[in-house]
CSV table of C-alpha atoms in Angstrom, one decimal:
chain,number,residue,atom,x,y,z
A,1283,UNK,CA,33.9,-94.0,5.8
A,1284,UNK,CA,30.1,-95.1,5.9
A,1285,UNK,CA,28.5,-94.6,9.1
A,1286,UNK,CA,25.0,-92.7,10.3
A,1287,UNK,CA,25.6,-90.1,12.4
A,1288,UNK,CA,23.5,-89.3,15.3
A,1289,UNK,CA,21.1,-86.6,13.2
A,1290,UNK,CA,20.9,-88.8,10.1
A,1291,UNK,CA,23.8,-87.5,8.2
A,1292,UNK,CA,26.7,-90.1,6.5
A,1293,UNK,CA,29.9,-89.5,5.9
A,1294,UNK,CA,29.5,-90.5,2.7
A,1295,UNK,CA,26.9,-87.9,1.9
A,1296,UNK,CA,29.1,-85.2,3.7
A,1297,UNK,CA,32.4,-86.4,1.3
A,1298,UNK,CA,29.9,-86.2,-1.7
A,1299,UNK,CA,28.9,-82.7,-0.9
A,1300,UNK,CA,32.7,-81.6,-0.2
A,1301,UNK,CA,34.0,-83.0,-3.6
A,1302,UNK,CA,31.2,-81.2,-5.4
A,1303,UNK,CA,32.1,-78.1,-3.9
A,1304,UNK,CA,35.9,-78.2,-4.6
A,1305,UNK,CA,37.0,-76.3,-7.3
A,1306,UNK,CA,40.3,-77.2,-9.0
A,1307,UNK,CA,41.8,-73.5,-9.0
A,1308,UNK,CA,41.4,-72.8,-5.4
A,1309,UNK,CA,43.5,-76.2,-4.5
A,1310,UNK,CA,46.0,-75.0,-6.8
A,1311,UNK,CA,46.1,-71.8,-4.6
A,1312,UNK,CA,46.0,-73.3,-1.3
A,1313,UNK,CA,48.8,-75.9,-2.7
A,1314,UNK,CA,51.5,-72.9,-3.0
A,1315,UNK,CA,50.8,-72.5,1.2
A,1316,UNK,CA,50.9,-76.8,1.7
A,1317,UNK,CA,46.8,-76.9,1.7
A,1318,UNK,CA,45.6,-79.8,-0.3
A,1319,UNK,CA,42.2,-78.9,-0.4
A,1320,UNK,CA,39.9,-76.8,-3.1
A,1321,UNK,CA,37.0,-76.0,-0.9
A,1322,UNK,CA,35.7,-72.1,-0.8
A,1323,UNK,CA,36.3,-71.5,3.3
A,1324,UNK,CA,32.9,-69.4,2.9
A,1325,UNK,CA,31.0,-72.8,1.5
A,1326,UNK,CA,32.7,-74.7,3.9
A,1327,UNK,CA,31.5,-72.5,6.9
A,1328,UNK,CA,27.7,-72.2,5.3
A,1329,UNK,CA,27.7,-76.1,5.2
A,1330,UNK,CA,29.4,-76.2,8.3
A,1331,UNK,CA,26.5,-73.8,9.6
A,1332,UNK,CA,23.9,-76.1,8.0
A,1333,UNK,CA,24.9,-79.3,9.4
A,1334,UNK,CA,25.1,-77.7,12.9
A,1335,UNK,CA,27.1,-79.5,16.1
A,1336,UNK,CA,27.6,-83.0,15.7
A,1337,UNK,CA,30.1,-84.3,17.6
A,1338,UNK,CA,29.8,-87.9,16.3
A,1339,UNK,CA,30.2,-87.0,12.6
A,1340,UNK,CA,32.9,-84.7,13.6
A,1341,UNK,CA,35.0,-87.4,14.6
A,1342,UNK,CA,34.3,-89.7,11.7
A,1343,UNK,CA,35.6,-86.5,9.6
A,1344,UNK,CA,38.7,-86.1,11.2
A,1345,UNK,CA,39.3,-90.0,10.5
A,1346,UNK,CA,39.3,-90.2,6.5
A,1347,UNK,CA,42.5,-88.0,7.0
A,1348,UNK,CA,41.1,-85.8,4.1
A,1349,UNK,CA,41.9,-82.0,4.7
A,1350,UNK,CA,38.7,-80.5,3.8
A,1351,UNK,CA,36.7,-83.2,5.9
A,1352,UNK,CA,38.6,-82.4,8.9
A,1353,UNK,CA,38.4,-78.6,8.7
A,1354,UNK,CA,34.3,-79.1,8.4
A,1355,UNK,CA,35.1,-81.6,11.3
A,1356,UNK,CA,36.7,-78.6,13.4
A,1357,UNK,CA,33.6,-76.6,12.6
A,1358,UNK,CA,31.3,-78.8,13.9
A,1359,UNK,CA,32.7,-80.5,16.8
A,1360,UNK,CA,32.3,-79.7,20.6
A,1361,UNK,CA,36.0,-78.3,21.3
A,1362,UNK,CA,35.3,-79.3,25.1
A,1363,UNK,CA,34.4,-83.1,24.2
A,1364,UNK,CA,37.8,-84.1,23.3
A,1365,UNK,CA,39.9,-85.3,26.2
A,1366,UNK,CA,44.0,-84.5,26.3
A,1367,UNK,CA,45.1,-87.6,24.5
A,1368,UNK,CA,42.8,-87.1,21.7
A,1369,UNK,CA,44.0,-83.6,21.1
A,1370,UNK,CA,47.8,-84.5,21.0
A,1371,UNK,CA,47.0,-86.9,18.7
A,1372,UNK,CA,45.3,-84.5,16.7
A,1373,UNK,CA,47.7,-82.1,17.1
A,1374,UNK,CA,50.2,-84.6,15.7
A,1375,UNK,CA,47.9,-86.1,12.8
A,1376,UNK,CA,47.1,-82.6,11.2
A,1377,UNK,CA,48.9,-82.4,8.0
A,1378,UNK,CA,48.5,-79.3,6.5
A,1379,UNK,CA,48.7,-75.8,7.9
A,1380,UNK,CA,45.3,-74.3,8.0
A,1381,UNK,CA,44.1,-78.1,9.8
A,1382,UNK,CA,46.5,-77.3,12.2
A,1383,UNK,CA,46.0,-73.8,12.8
A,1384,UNK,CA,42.0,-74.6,13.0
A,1385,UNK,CA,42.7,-76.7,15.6
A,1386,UNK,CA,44.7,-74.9,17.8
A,1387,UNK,CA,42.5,-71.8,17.4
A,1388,UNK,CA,39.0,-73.2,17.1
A,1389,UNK,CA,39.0,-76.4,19.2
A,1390,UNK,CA,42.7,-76.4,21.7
A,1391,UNK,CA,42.2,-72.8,23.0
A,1392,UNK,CA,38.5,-73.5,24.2
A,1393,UNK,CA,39.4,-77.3,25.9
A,1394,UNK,CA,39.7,-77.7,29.5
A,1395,UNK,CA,43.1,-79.2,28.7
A,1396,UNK,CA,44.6,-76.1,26.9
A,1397,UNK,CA,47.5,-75.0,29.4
A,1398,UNK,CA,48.7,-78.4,30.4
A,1399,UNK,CA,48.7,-78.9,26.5
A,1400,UNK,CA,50.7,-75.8,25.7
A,1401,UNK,CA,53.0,-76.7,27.8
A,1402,UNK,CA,53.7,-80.3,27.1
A,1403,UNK,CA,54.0,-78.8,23.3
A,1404,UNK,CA,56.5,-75.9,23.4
A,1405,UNK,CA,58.9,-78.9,25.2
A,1406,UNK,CA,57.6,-81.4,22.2
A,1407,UNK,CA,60.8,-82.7,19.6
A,1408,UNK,CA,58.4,-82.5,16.8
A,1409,UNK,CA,59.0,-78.5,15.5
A,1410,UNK,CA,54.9,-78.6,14.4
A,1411,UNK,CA,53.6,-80.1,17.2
A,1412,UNK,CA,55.9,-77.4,19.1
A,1413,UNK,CA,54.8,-74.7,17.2
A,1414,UNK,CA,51.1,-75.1,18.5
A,1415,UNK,CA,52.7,-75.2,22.0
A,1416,UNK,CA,53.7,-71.5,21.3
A,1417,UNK,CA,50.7,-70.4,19.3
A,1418,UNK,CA,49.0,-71.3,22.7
A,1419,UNK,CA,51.3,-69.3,24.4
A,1420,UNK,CA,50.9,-66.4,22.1
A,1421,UNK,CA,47.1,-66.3,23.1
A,1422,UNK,CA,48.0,-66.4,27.4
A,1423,UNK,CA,50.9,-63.4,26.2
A,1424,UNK,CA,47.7,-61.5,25.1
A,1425,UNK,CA,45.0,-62.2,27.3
A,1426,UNK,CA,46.3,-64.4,30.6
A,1427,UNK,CA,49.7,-63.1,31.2
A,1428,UNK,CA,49.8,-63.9,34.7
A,1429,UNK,CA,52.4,-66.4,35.9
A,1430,UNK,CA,54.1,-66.4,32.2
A,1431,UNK,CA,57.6,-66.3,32.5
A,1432,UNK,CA,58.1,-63.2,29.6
A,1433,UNK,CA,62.1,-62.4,30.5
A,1434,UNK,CA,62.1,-65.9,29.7
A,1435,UNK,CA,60.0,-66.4,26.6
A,1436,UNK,CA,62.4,-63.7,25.3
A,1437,UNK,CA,65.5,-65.6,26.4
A,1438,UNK,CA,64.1,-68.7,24.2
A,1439,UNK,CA,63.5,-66.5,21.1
A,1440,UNK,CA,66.9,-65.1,21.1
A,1441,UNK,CA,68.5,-68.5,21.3
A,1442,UNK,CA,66.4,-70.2,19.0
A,1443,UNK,CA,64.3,-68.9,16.7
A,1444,UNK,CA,67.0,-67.9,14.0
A,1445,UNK,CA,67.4,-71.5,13.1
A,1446,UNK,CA,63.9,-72.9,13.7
A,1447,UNK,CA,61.9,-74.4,11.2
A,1448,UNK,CA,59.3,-72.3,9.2
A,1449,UNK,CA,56.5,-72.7,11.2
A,1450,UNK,CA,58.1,-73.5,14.6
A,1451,UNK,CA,60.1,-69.9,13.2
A,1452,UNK,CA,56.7,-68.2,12.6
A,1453,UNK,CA,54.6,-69.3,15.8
A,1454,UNK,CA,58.1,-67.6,17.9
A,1455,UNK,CA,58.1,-64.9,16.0
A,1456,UNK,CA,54.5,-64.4,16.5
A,1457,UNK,CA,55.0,-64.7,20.0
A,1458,UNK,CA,57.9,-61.8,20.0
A,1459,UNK,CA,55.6,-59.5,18.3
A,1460,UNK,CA,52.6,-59.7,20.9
A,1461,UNK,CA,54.8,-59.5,23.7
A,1462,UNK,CA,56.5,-56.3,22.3
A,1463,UNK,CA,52.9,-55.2,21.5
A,1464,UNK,CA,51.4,-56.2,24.8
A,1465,UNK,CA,53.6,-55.5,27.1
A,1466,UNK,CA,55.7,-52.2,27.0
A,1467,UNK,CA,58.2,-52.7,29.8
A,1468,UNK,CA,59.6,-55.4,27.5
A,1469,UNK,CA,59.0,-53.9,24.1
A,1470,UNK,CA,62.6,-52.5,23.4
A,1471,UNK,CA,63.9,-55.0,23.9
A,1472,UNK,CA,61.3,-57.4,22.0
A,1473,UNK,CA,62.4,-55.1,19.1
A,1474,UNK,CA,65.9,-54.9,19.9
A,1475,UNK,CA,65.8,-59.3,19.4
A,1476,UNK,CA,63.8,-58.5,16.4
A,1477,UNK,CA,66.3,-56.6,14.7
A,1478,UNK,CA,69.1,-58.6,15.3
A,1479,UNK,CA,67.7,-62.0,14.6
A,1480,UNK,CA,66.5,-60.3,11.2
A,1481,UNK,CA,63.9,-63.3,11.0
A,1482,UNK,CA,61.2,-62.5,8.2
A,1483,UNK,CA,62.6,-59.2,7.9
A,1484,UNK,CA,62.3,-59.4,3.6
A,1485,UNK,CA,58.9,-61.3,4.2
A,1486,UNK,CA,56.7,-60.0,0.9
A,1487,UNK,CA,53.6,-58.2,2.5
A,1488,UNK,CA,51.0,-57.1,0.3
A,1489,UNK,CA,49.9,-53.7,0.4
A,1490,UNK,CA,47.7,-52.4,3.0
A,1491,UNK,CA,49.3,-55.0,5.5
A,1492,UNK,CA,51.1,-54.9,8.5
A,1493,UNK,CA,54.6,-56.7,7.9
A,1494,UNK,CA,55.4,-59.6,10.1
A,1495,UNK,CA,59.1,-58.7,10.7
A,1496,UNK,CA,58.8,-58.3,14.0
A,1497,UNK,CA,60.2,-54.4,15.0
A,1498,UNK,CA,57.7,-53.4,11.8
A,1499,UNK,CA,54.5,-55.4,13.7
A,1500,UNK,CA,55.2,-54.0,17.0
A,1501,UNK,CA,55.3,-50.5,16.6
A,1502,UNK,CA,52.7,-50.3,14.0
A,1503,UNK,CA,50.3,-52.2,16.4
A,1504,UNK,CA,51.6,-49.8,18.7
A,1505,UNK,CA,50.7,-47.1,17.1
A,1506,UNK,CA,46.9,-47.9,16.2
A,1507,UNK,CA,46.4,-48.5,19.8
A,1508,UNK,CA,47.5,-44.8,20.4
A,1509,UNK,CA,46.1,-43.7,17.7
A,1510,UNK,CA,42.6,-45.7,18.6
């Protein structure tokens, strides 16, 4: 864990400032969703902010396999550095669910390596790793359709996503919803799988947001963007 990094900064003085930050109530939160940290996001940006890029210490992070050490590491590291190997590791080493989802969103989407990632990772056995696969395609579904086979993304959810597992279940159902949303000449029928599959359909949504049953999501997104 000791080590200098290249600006002067240990990862012992790092670890320091993370346990005196956590705070036993927020962990107990973050525990109910499978986070084992108890670090305030908002302090752990502001340090994050502080400490700058630092690619080095980013990686040294990452290895003491703490949670909150490797979400500071995602803040500060150069998402291009990392070569494809590193990320699948990554990818496969990241625990808990806001580690993973900080990786695919803040470092894997802005990597060189991104596409041939996502799709090596929808195929992938492991139902996490896959659901990162699909969280990548989520983000081409919105912004870099072209060449995505859709009718076929479709055919997948139908088959599959009844019986995934819960996050494999939510990255699919996620991906249902933005194309219904994005694309109109396959939005019945993005609804019309919704409905039938039923999949989150009793999902508890707190008041003032948009449900994530899908046939909810779509139209209300829908309708802001007419409304807009």
């Amino acid at each position: 864990m000791a080590g200098t990094a290249a600006s002067g900064t240990t990862v012992a003085e790092v670890m320091a400032e993370l346990a005196e930050l956590a705070d036993p109530k927020i962990r107990e939160v973050n525990e109910r969703h499978g986070d084992d940290h108890g670090v305030n996001l908002g302090k752990l940006r502001a340090l994050a902010k502080r400490l700058k890029t630092q690619q080095e210490l980013a990686c040294r992070l990452w290895e003491t396999d703490d949670t909150a050490a490797r979400l500071l590491a995602l803040l500060i590291c150069r998402p291009k550095a990392f070569d494809r190997d590193q990320l699948d590791g990554m990818v496969r080493e990241a625990r808990t669910p806001k580690v993973h989802d900080w990786l695919v969103n803040y470092v894997v989407k802005k990597n060189p390596n991104a596409e041939e990632l996502r799709v090596a990772w929808t195929a992938d056995p492991d139902p996490v790793v896959a659901s990162a696969g699909w969280a990548l395609t989520t983000e081409r579904v919105a912004k870099k359709p072209e060449g995505l086979d859709l009718a076929g993304l479709l055919d997948v959810v139908e088959a599959e996503m009844k019986d995934a597992p819960d996050r494999l279940q939510w990255a699919m159902n996620h991906c249902l919803a933005q194309i219904g949303i994005e694309h109109p000449e396959f939005r019945s029928r993005a609804i019309g799988i919704g409905e039938r599959l039923e999949v989150l359909k009793d999902y508890p949504t707190s008041p003032g947001c948009t449900s994530p049953f899908a046939p909810v999501w779509i139209n209300e997104m829908v309708r802001r963007q007419q409304a807009g």
